[in-house]
GROMACS .gro file of C-alpha atoms in nm:
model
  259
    1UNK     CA    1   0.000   0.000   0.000
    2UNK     CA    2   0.128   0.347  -0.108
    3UNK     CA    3   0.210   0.573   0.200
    4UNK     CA    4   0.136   0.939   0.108
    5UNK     CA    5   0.386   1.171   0.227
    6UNK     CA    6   0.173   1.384   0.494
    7UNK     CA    7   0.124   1.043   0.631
    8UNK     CA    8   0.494   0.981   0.652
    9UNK     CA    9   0.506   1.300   0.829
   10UNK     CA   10   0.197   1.200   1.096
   11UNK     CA   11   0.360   0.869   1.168
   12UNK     CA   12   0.734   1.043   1.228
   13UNK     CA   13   0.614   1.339   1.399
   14UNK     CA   14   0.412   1.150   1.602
   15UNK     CA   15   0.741   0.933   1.769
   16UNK     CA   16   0.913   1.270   1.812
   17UNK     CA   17   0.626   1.439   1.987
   18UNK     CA   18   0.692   1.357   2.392
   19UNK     CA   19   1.054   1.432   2.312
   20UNK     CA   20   1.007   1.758   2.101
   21UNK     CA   21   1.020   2.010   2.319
   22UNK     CA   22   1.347   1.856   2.594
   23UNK     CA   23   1.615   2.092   2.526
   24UNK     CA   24   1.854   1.771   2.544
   25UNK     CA   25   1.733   1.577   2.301
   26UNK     CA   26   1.595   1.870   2.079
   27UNK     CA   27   1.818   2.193   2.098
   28UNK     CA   28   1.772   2.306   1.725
   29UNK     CA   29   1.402   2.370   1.860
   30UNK     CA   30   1.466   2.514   2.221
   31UNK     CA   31   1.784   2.660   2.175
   32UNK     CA   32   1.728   2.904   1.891
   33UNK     CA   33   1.353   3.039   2.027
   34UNK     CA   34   1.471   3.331   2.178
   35UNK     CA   35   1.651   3.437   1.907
   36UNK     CA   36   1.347   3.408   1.673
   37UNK     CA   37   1.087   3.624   1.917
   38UNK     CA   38   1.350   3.888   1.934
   39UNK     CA   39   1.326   3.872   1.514
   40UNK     CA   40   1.003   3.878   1.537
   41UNK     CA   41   0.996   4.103   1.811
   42UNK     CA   42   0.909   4.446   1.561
   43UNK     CA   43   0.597   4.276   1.459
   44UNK     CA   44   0.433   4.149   1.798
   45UNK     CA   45   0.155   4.388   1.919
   46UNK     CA   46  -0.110   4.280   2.175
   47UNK     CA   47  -0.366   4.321   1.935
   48UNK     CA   48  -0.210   4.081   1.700
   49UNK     CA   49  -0.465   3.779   1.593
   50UNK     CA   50  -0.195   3.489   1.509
   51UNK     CA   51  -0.168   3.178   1.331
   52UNK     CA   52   0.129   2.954   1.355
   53UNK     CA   53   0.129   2.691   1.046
   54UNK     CA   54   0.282   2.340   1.084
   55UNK     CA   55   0.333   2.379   1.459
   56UNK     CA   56   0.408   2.107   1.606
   57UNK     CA   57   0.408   2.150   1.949
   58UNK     CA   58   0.353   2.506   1.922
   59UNK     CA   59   0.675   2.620   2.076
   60UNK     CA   60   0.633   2.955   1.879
   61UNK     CA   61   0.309   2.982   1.968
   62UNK     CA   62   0.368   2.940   2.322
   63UNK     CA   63   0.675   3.209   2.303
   64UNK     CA   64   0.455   3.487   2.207
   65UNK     CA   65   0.126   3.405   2.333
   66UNK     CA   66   0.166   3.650   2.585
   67UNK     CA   67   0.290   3.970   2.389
   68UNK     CA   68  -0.030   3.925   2.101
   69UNK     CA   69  -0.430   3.886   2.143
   70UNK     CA   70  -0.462   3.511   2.069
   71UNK     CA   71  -0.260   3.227   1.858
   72UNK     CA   72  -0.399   2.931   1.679
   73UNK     CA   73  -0.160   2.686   1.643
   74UNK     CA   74  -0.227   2.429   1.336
   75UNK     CA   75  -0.076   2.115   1.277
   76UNK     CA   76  -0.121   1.777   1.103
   77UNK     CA   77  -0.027   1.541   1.349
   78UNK     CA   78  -0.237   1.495   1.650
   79UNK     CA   79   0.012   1.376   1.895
   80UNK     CA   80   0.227   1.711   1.824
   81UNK     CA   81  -0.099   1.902   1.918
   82UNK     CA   82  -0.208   1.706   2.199
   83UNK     CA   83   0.154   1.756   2.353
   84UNK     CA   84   0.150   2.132   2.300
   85UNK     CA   85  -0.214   2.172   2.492
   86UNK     CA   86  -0.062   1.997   2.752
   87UNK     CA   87   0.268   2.155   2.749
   88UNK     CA   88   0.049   2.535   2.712
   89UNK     CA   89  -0.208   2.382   3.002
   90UNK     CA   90   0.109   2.344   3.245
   91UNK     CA   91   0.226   2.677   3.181
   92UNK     CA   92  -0.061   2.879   3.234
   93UNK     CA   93  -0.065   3.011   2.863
   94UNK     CA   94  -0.511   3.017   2.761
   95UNK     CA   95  -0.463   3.247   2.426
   96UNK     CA   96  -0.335   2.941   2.216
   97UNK     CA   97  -0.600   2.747   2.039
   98UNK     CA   98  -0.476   2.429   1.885
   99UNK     CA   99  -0.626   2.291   1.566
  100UNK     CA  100  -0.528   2.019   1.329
  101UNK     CA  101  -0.516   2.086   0.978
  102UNK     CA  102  -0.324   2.137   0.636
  103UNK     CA  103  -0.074   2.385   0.631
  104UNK     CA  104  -0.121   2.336   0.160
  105UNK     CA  105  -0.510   2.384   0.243
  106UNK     CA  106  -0.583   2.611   0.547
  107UNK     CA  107  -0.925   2.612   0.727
  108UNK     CA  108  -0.928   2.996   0.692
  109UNK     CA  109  -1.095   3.227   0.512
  110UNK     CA  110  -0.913   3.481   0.311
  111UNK     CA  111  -0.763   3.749   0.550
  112UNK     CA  112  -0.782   3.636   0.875
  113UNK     CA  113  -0.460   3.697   1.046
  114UNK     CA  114  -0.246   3.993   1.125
  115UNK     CA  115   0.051   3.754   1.165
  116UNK     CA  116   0.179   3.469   1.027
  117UNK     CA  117   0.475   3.226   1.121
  118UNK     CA  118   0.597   2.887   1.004
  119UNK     CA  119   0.890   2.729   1.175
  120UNK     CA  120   1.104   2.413   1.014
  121UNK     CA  121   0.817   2.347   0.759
  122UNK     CA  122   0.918   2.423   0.435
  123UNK     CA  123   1.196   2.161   0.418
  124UNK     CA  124   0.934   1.900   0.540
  125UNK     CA  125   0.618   1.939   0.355
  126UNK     CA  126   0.508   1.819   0.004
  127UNK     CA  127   0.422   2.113  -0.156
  128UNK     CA  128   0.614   2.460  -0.026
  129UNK     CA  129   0.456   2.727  -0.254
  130UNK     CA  130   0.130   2.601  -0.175
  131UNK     CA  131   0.226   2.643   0.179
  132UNK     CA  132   0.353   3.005   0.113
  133UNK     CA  133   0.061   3.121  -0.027
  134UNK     CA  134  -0.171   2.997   0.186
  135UNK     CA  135  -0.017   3.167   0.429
  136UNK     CA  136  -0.010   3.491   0.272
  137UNK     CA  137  -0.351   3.432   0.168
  138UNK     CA  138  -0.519   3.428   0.534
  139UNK     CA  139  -0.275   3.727   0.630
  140UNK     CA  140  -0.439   4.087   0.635
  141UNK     CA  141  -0.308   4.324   0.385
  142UNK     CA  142  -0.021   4.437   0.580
  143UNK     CA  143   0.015   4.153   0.793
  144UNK     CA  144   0.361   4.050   0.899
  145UNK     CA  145   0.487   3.707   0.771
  146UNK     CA  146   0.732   3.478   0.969
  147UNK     CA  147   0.925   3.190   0.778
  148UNK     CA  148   1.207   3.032   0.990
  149UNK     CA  149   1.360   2.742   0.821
  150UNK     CA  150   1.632   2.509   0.742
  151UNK     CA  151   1.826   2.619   0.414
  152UNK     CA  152   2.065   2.461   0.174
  153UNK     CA  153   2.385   2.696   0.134
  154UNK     CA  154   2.496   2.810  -0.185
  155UNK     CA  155   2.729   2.605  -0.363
  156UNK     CA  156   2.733   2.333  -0.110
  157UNK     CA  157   2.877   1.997  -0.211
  158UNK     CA  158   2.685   1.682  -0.164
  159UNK     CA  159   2.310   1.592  -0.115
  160UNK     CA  160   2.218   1.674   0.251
  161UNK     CA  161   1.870   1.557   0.162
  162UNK     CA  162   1.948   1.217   0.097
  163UNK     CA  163   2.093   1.154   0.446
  164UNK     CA  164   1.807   1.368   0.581
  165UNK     CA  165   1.579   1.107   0.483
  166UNK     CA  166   1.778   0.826   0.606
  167UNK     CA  167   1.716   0.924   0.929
  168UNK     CA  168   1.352   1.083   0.869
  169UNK     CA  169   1.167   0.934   0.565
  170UNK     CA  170   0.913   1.236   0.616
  171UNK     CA  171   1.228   1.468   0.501
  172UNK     CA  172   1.153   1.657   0.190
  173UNK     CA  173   1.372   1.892   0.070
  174UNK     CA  174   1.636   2.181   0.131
  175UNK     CA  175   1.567   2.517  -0.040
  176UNK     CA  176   1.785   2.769  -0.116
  177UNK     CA  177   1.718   3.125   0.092
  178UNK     CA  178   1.671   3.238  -0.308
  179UNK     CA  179   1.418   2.998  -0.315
  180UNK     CA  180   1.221   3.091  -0.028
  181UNK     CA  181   1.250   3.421  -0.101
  182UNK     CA  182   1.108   3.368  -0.449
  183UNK     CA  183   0.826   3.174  -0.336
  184UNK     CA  184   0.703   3.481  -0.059
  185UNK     CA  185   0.715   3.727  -0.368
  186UNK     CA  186   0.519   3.466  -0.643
  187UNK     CA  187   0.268   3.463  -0.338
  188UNK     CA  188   0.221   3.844  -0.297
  189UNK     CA  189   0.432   3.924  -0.011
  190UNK     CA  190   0.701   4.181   0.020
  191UNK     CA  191   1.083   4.055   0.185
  192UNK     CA  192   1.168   4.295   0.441
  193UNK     CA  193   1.416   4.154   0.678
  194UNK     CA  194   1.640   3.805   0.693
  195UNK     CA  195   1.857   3.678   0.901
  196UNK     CA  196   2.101   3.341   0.851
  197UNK     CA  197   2.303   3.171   1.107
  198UNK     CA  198   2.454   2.821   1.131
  199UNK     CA  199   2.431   2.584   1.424
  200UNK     CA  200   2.662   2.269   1.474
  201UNK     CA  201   2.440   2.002   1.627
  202UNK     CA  202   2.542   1.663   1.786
  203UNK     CA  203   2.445   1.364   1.574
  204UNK     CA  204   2.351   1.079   1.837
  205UNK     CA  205   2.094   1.354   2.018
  206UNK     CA  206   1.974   1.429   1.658
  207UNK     CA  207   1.906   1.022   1.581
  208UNK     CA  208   1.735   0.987   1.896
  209UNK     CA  209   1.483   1.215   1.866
  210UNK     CA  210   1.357   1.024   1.505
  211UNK     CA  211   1.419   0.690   1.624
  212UNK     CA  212   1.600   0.617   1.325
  213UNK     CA  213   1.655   0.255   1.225
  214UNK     CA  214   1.998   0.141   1.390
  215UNK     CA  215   2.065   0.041   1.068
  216UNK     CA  216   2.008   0.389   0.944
  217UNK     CA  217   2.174   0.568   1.181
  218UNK     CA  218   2.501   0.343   1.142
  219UNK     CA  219   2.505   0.449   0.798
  220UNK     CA  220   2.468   0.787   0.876
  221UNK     CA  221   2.752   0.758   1.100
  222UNK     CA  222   2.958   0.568   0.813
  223UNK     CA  223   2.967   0.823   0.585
  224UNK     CA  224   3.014   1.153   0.793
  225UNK     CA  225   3.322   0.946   0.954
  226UNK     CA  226   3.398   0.926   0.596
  227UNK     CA  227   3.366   1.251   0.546
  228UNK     CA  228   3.576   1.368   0.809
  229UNK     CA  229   3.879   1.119   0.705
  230UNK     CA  230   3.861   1.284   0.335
  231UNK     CA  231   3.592   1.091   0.217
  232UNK     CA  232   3.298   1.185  -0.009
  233UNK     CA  233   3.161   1.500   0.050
  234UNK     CA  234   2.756   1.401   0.297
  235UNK     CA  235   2.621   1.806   0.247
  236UNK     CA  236   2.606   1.748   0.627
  237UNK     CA  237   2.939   1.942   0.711
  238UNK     CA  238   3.047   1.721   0.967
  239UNK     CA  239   3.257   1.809   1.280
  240UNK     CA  240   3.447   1.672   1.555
  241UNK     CA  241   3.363   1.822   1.911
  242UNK     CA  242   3.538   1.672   2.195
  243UNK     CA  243   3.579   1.336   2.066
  244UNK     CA  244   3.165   1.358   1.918
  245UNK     CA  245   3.021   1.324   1.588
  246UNK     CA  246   2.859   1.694   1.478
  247UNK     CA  247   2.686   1.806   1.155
  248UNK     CA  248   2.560   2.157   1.095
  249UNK     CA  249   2.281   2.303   0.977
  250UNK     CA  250   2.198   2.611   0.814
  251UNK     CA  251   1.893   2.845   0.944
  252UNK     CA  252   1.705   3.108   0.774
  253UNK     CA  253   1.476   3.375   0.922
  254UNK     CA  254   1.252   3.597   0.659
  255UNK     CA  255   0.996   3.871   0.766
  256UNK     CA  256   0.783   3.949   0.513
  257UNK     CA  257   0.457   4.175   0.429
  258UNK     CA  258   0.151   4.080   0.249
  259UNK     CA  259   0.048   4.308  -0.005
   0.00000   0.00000   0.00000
């Protein structure tokens, strides 16, 4: 039987969901939040009606709840959502409404939001643009839009995504900040701010949190080793850090506004 790939995503998102939000297991997620809400910090306003797209356990959502009006925080998989309300229910946070839903085909009707954030989607779903303008579509003219993501570097050697999806089959694929860009201006929105950092992550912490197949991950190991001893080049940009196996990854902030 054909699995579809939003399925894929449900059925890996749903083994990373008690885990997503532990700092230890998951720093690319905890780590970096701060530095995100201060990005995004010119376009909170406590009249702000929000949407969060793809959002997991609403760790964005959660971050600004307090400085805008209210949040709705979509997502496909249920166990993502269930561990958010529970995670937002411990912390006292009431403005965050979670839904479940399609961030290609949003329950929304046309101009809805005043802002508009995505975090690590992009790379993940089926269909990006469709993503994008959905998003811009249920913004207000005006509205600020929020696209944090993982991004392929220019010129990189090597096919990151293929070792991606070894150890997540729900991977899809790395864009370019070019190509993100270009996809919030075909969708009607206007670039006005980016910022691009890289972080080094530990592997074994990374593996963990997918539950990848130990066969998987010992190939995943293999060839970054390789790497590292002058081998083929992975697109992972492998490191050593005291004696453990580290990759890096490439993030990209854009603030746009929707025409």
């Amino acid at each position: 039987m054909t699995v579809t790939h939003d399925e894929k995503v449900v059925r890996e998102f749903s083994k990373q969901a008690a885990a997503f939000a532990d700092p230890g297991v998951n720093a690319a997620f905890t780590r970096h939040l701060d530095r995100l809400v201060r990005f995004m910090e010119p376009e909170l306003d406590l009249e702000d009606v929000t949407l969060e797209v793809a959002a997991g356990t609403a760790l964005v959502s959660r971050a600004v709840a307090r400085r805008v009006r209210h949040v709705t925080a979509l997502d496909l998989t249920p166990a993502m959502l269930a561990q958010g309300k529970r995670d937002a229910d411990a912390e006292g946070v009431t403005n965050v409404t979670f839904t479940r839903g399609d961030a290609a085909d949003l329950p929304y009707l046309d101009r809805s939001f005043t802002l508009v954030v995505t975090r690590f989607s992009l790379h993940q779903v089926a269909d990006p643009a469709a993503v994008v303008r959905e998003m811009t579509r249920v913004g207000r003219p005006g509205a600020a839009l929020i696209i944090a993501d993982l991004v392929r570097p220019a010129g990189l050697d090597g096919d990151p995504d293929r070792i991606e999806r070894l150890r997540d089959p729900s991977h899809g694929t790395l864009r370019t900040e070019e190509e993100i860009a270009g996809l919030v201006a075909a969708a009607g929105a206007e670039v006005k701010r980016t910022d691009r950092f890289d972080h080094v992550r530990p592997l074994e912490a990374w593996l963990a949190l997918a539950q990848t197949p130990d066969e998987a991950a010992a190939q995943i190991r293999k060839e970054l080793t390789a790497e590292l001893d002058g081998g083929p080049a992975t697109g992972m940009r492998p490191v050593l850090q005291d004696g453990e196996l580290h990759f890096t990854h490439t993030n990209f902030f854009l603030q746009a506004i929707v025409g």
